XYZ file of C-alpha atoms in Angstrom:
255
model
C 55.890 230.957 -51.580
C 57.024 231.023 -47.950
C 56.050 233.639 -45.406
C 58.584 234.787 -42.841
C 57.665 233.974 -39.253
C 56.553 236.909 -37.120
C 58.830 237.693 -34.173
C 56.390 237.541 -31.212
C 58.431 239.983 -29.118
C 58.582 242.528 -31.930
C 54.862 242.027 -32.548
C 53.717 242.750 -28.999
C 56.037 245.737 -28.684
C 54.578 247.056 -31.900
C 51.051 246.929 -30.490
C 51.685 249.538 -27.787
C 51.403 252.670 -29.932
C 48.273 251.509 -31.840
C 46.625 250.521 -28.558
C 47.606 253.842 -26.981
C 46.022 255.728 -29.870
C 42.861 253.623 -29.656
C 42.350 253.902 -25.899
C 43.524 257.442 -25.139
C 40.091 259.030 -25.847
C 38.593 256.889 -23.075
C 41.052 257.508 -20.213
C 40.726 260.308 -17.707
C 42.316 261.674 -14.553
C 40.478 261.881 -11.227
C 41.482 264.860 -9.100
C 40.821 266.357 -5.718
C 39.924 270.006 -6.341
C 41.863 271.987 -3.736
C 40.900 275.509 -4.882
C 39.591 277.363 -7.931
C 43.121 277.379 -9.327
C 44.607 274.099 -8.209
C 44.063 270.430 -7.548
C 45.756 267.125 -6.926
C 45.728 264.072 -9.173
C 44.548 261.104 -7.106
C 43.893 258.399 -9.686
C 42.719 257.360 -13.117
C 39.395 256.306 -14.640
C 37.914 255.061 -17.882
C 34.847 256.392 -19.692
C 32.376 253.603 -20.498
C 28.845 253.101 -21.725
C 27.377 250.690 -19.167
C 23.740 249.777 -18.731
C 22.877 252.366 -21.351
C 24.490 255.201 -19.351
C 27.635 257.262 -19.751
C 29.772 256.526 -16.719
C 33.241 256.868 -15.270
C 34.705 253.698 -13.785
C 37.458 254.011 -11.212
C 38.687 252.450 -7.970
C 36.545 253.164 -4.906
C 39.524 254.358 -2.897
C 40.279 256.907 -5.646
C 36.690 258.187 -5.486
C 36.918 258.421 -1.694
C 40.197 260.331 -1.796
C 38.911 262.799 -4.382
C 35.777 263.467 -2.305
C 37.917 264.465 0.674
C 39.336 267.507 -1.181
C 38.037 270.937 -0.071
C 36.010 271.401 -3.278
C 35.295 267.724 -3.893
C 36.357 265.531 -6.778
C 36.784 266.303 -10.453
C 37.700 264.572 -13.683
C 39.427 265.695 -16.855
C 37.498 266.059 -20.106
C 39.493 268.213 -22.527
C 43.284 268.142 -22.584
C 44.700 271.192 -20.796
C 41.316 272.396 -19.520
C 40.125 272.618 -15.899
C 38.540 269.415 -14.571
C 34.767 268.996 -14.459
C 33.061 268.386 -11.115
C 32.406 264.778 -10.185
C 28.960 263.925 -8.832
C 28.932 263.885 -5.036
C 28.436 260.114 -4.833
C 29.034 257.155 -7.171
C 25.878 255.472 -8.465
C 27.370 252.008 -7.905
C 30.057 250.801 -5.500
C 31.674 247.437 -4.819
C 33.782 248.125 -1.747
C 35.112 244.566 -1.500
C 36.541 244.734 -5.031
C 37.430 248.442 -4.908
C 35.166 249.601 -7.758
C 33.164 252.801 -8.113
C 30.965 253.979 -10.985
C 29.901 257.599 -11.489
C 27.068 258.622 -13.778
C 28.119 261.681 -15.793
C 25.168 261.930 -18.187
C 24.265 265.419 -17.011
C 27.692 267.086 -16.984
C 27.787 268.345 -20.573
C 30.479 266.034 -21.902
C 29.540 266.611 -25.555
C 31.217 264.318 -28.097
C 33.612 262.611 -25.673
C 33.997 258.894 -26.475
C 32.761 256.055 -24.250
C 34.045 252.453 -24.304
C 31.149 250.143 -25.289
C 29.914 247.481 -22.894
C 29.941 244.805 -25.591
C 33.713 245.275 -25.910
C 34.352 244.290 -22.299
C 35.669 240.737 -21.916
C 35.085 238.600 -18.826
C 37.025 235.465 -19.843
C 40.009 234.960 -17.487
C 41.519 232.358 -19.846
C 41.622 234.769 -22.779
C 43.123 237.422 -20.506
C 45.800 235.044 -19.203
C 46.896 234.045 -22.722
C 46.810 237.473 -24.348
C 49.106 240.487 -24.144
C 47.713 243.103 -21.749
C 47.706 246.851 -22.199
C 47.244 249.363 -19.389
C 46.539 253.062 -19.986
C 46.178 255.662 -17.253
C 47.631 258.743 -15.644
C 50.388 258.333 -13.042
C 50.670 261.153 -10.535
C 54.274 261.765 -11.558
C 52.989 262.982 -14.947
C 50.135 265.200 -13.698
C 50.343 268.883 -12.775
C 48.247 272.042 -12.584
C 49.310 275.208 -14.393
C 47.287 278.414 -14.003
C 44.172 276.472 -13.055
C 44.392 273.976 -15.939
C 45.485 270.371 -15.567
C 48.187 268.969 -17.822
C 48.728 265.198 -17.891
C 50.894 262.757 -19.764
C 49.393 259.311 -19.893
C 51.301 256.070 -19.403
C 50.609 253.333 -21.987
C 52.091 250.056 -20.801
C 52.047 246.535 -22.263
C 52.704 243.360 -20.261
C 51.586 239.742 -19.846
C 49.521 238.695 -16.847
C 51.754 237.591 -13.967
C 50.846 234.471 -12.019
C 53.998 233.853 -9.977
C 55.325 235.474 -6.798
C 52.159 237.503 -6.211
C 51.554 239.246 -2.861
C 50.191 236.952 -0.170
C 47.107 239.145 0.145
C 46.153 238.824 -3.550
C 42.415 238.126 -3.644
C 40.454 235.813 -5.982
C 38.965 238.712 -7.948
C 42.404 240.204 -8.707
C 45.006 239.530 -11.386
C 48.590 240.723 -11.458
C 50.819 242.556 -13.923
C 54.572 242.840 -13.553
C 55.851 246.390 -13.057
C 59.529 245.931 -12.313
C 61.901 248.875 -12.981
C 64.476 246.365 -14.237
C 62.111 245.030 -16.911
C 60.661 248.236 -18.363
C 61.453 248.603 -22.068
C 60.579 251.031 -24.823
C 59.132 249.755 -28.105
C 62.660 249.877 -29.530
C 63.781 247.373 -26.891
C 65.915 249.893 -25.001
C 65.493 250.411 -21.266
C 62.720 252.812 -20.261
C 62.914 255.275 -17.396
C 60.945 254.155 -14.350
C 57.640 255.990 -13.879
C 56.207 255.812 -10.367
C 52.870 253.996 -10.855
C 51.075 255.734 -7.997
C 48.031 257.406 -9.518
C 47.299 254.526 -11.897
C 44.617 253.130 -9.584
C 41.354 253.212 -11.528
C 43.074 252.859 -14.895
C 41.646 250.362 -17.367
C 43.424 247.228 -18.558
C 42.748 245.803 -21.995
C 43.825 242.576 -23.645
C 44.971 243.426 -27.138
C 42.923 240.670 -28.825
C 45.794 238.568 -30.196
C 44.626 235.413 -28.379
C 43.608 232.802 -31.006
C 44.340 235.330 -33.760
C 47.323 235.499 -36.113
C 49.629 238.497 -35.830
C 48.981 239.406 -39.462
C 45.226 239.603 -38.808
C 45.468 241.655 -35.600
C 44.000 245.160 -35.381
C 43.888 247.439 -32.310
C 40.087 247.344 -32.588
C 40.343 243.706 -31.456
C 41.223 244.966 -27.960
C 38.826 244.242 -25.111
C 38.666 245.851 -21.672
C 39.439 243.206 -19.032
C 40.044 244.958 -15.714
C 40.506 248.011 -13.515
C 43.775 248.677 -11.654
C 43.241 248.945 -7.906
C 46.659 248.828 -6.253
C 50.427 248.712 -6.576
C 52.594 246.447 -4.438
C 56.070 247.950 -4.395
C 57.684 244.978 -2.591
C 56.555 242.503 -5.255
C 56.729 245.089 -8.063
C 53.298 244.172 -9.308
C 50.132 246.055 -10.251
C 46.900 244.358 -9.201
C 43.562 244.787 -10.950
C 39.965 243.700 -10.455
C 38.697 241.535 -13.313
C 36.059 243.042 -15.608
C 33.629 240.232 -14.822
C 33.098 241.862 -11.422
C 32.490 245.242 -13.035
C 29.758 243.810 -15.265
C 28.295 241.848 -12.355
C 27.992 245.118 -10.443
C 26.258 246.809 -13.375
C 24.010 243.886 -14.227
C 22.994 243.508 -10.597
C 21.790 247.094 -10.581
C 19.763 246.543 -13.769
C 18.651 242.974 -13.126
């Protein structure tokens, strides 16, 4: 009995919604709190359990921008609710690789989910040969209404890009194509362009299809592989710091 071959394009497009459902509980928006009734989305973050602590991981420049707001930085917990206050300072910072980690153990986050450290992958080869999935909050989809923040996340799937990268791409970074001419919906039709500003700090996963058959794939096979740090509009590419540097930062603090 023969088995029909799986269309690889249809397969990877079909992973976007399952991966979005899996990762949405872990993504958050970082805001600058301008007043008791308003704020400004400045970037994204991911909730993780690292070194035995509940933390928010984001880009350092996002943390810095949020701290400059009149009432400091905040982060979203419950959809449609006001943001919670960020701690004044991150507990760990890697300025060279644009990473910041905030401890939020004491902020009353209840049953919010946290991405486990043992599901973070540091293998660049696996990342380069797998389909990548980014999930964060672009500023174009964030707004305050009557003191509450309302966001629409952006789930986005793409392969790692190795060609025509910006000249200032650094060894710790990897690229992902974000070209308005190449953006497609799961149906294969052209998607509207969403300005990616505000995605800095968002997590990148590989879906876990590397060395695994399409029929055996599950969204739970996904592994976090990086943190978005910048967008180069000229090259139409998002750049991210590899997760190996995130774990090195954490392990160095607990070594």
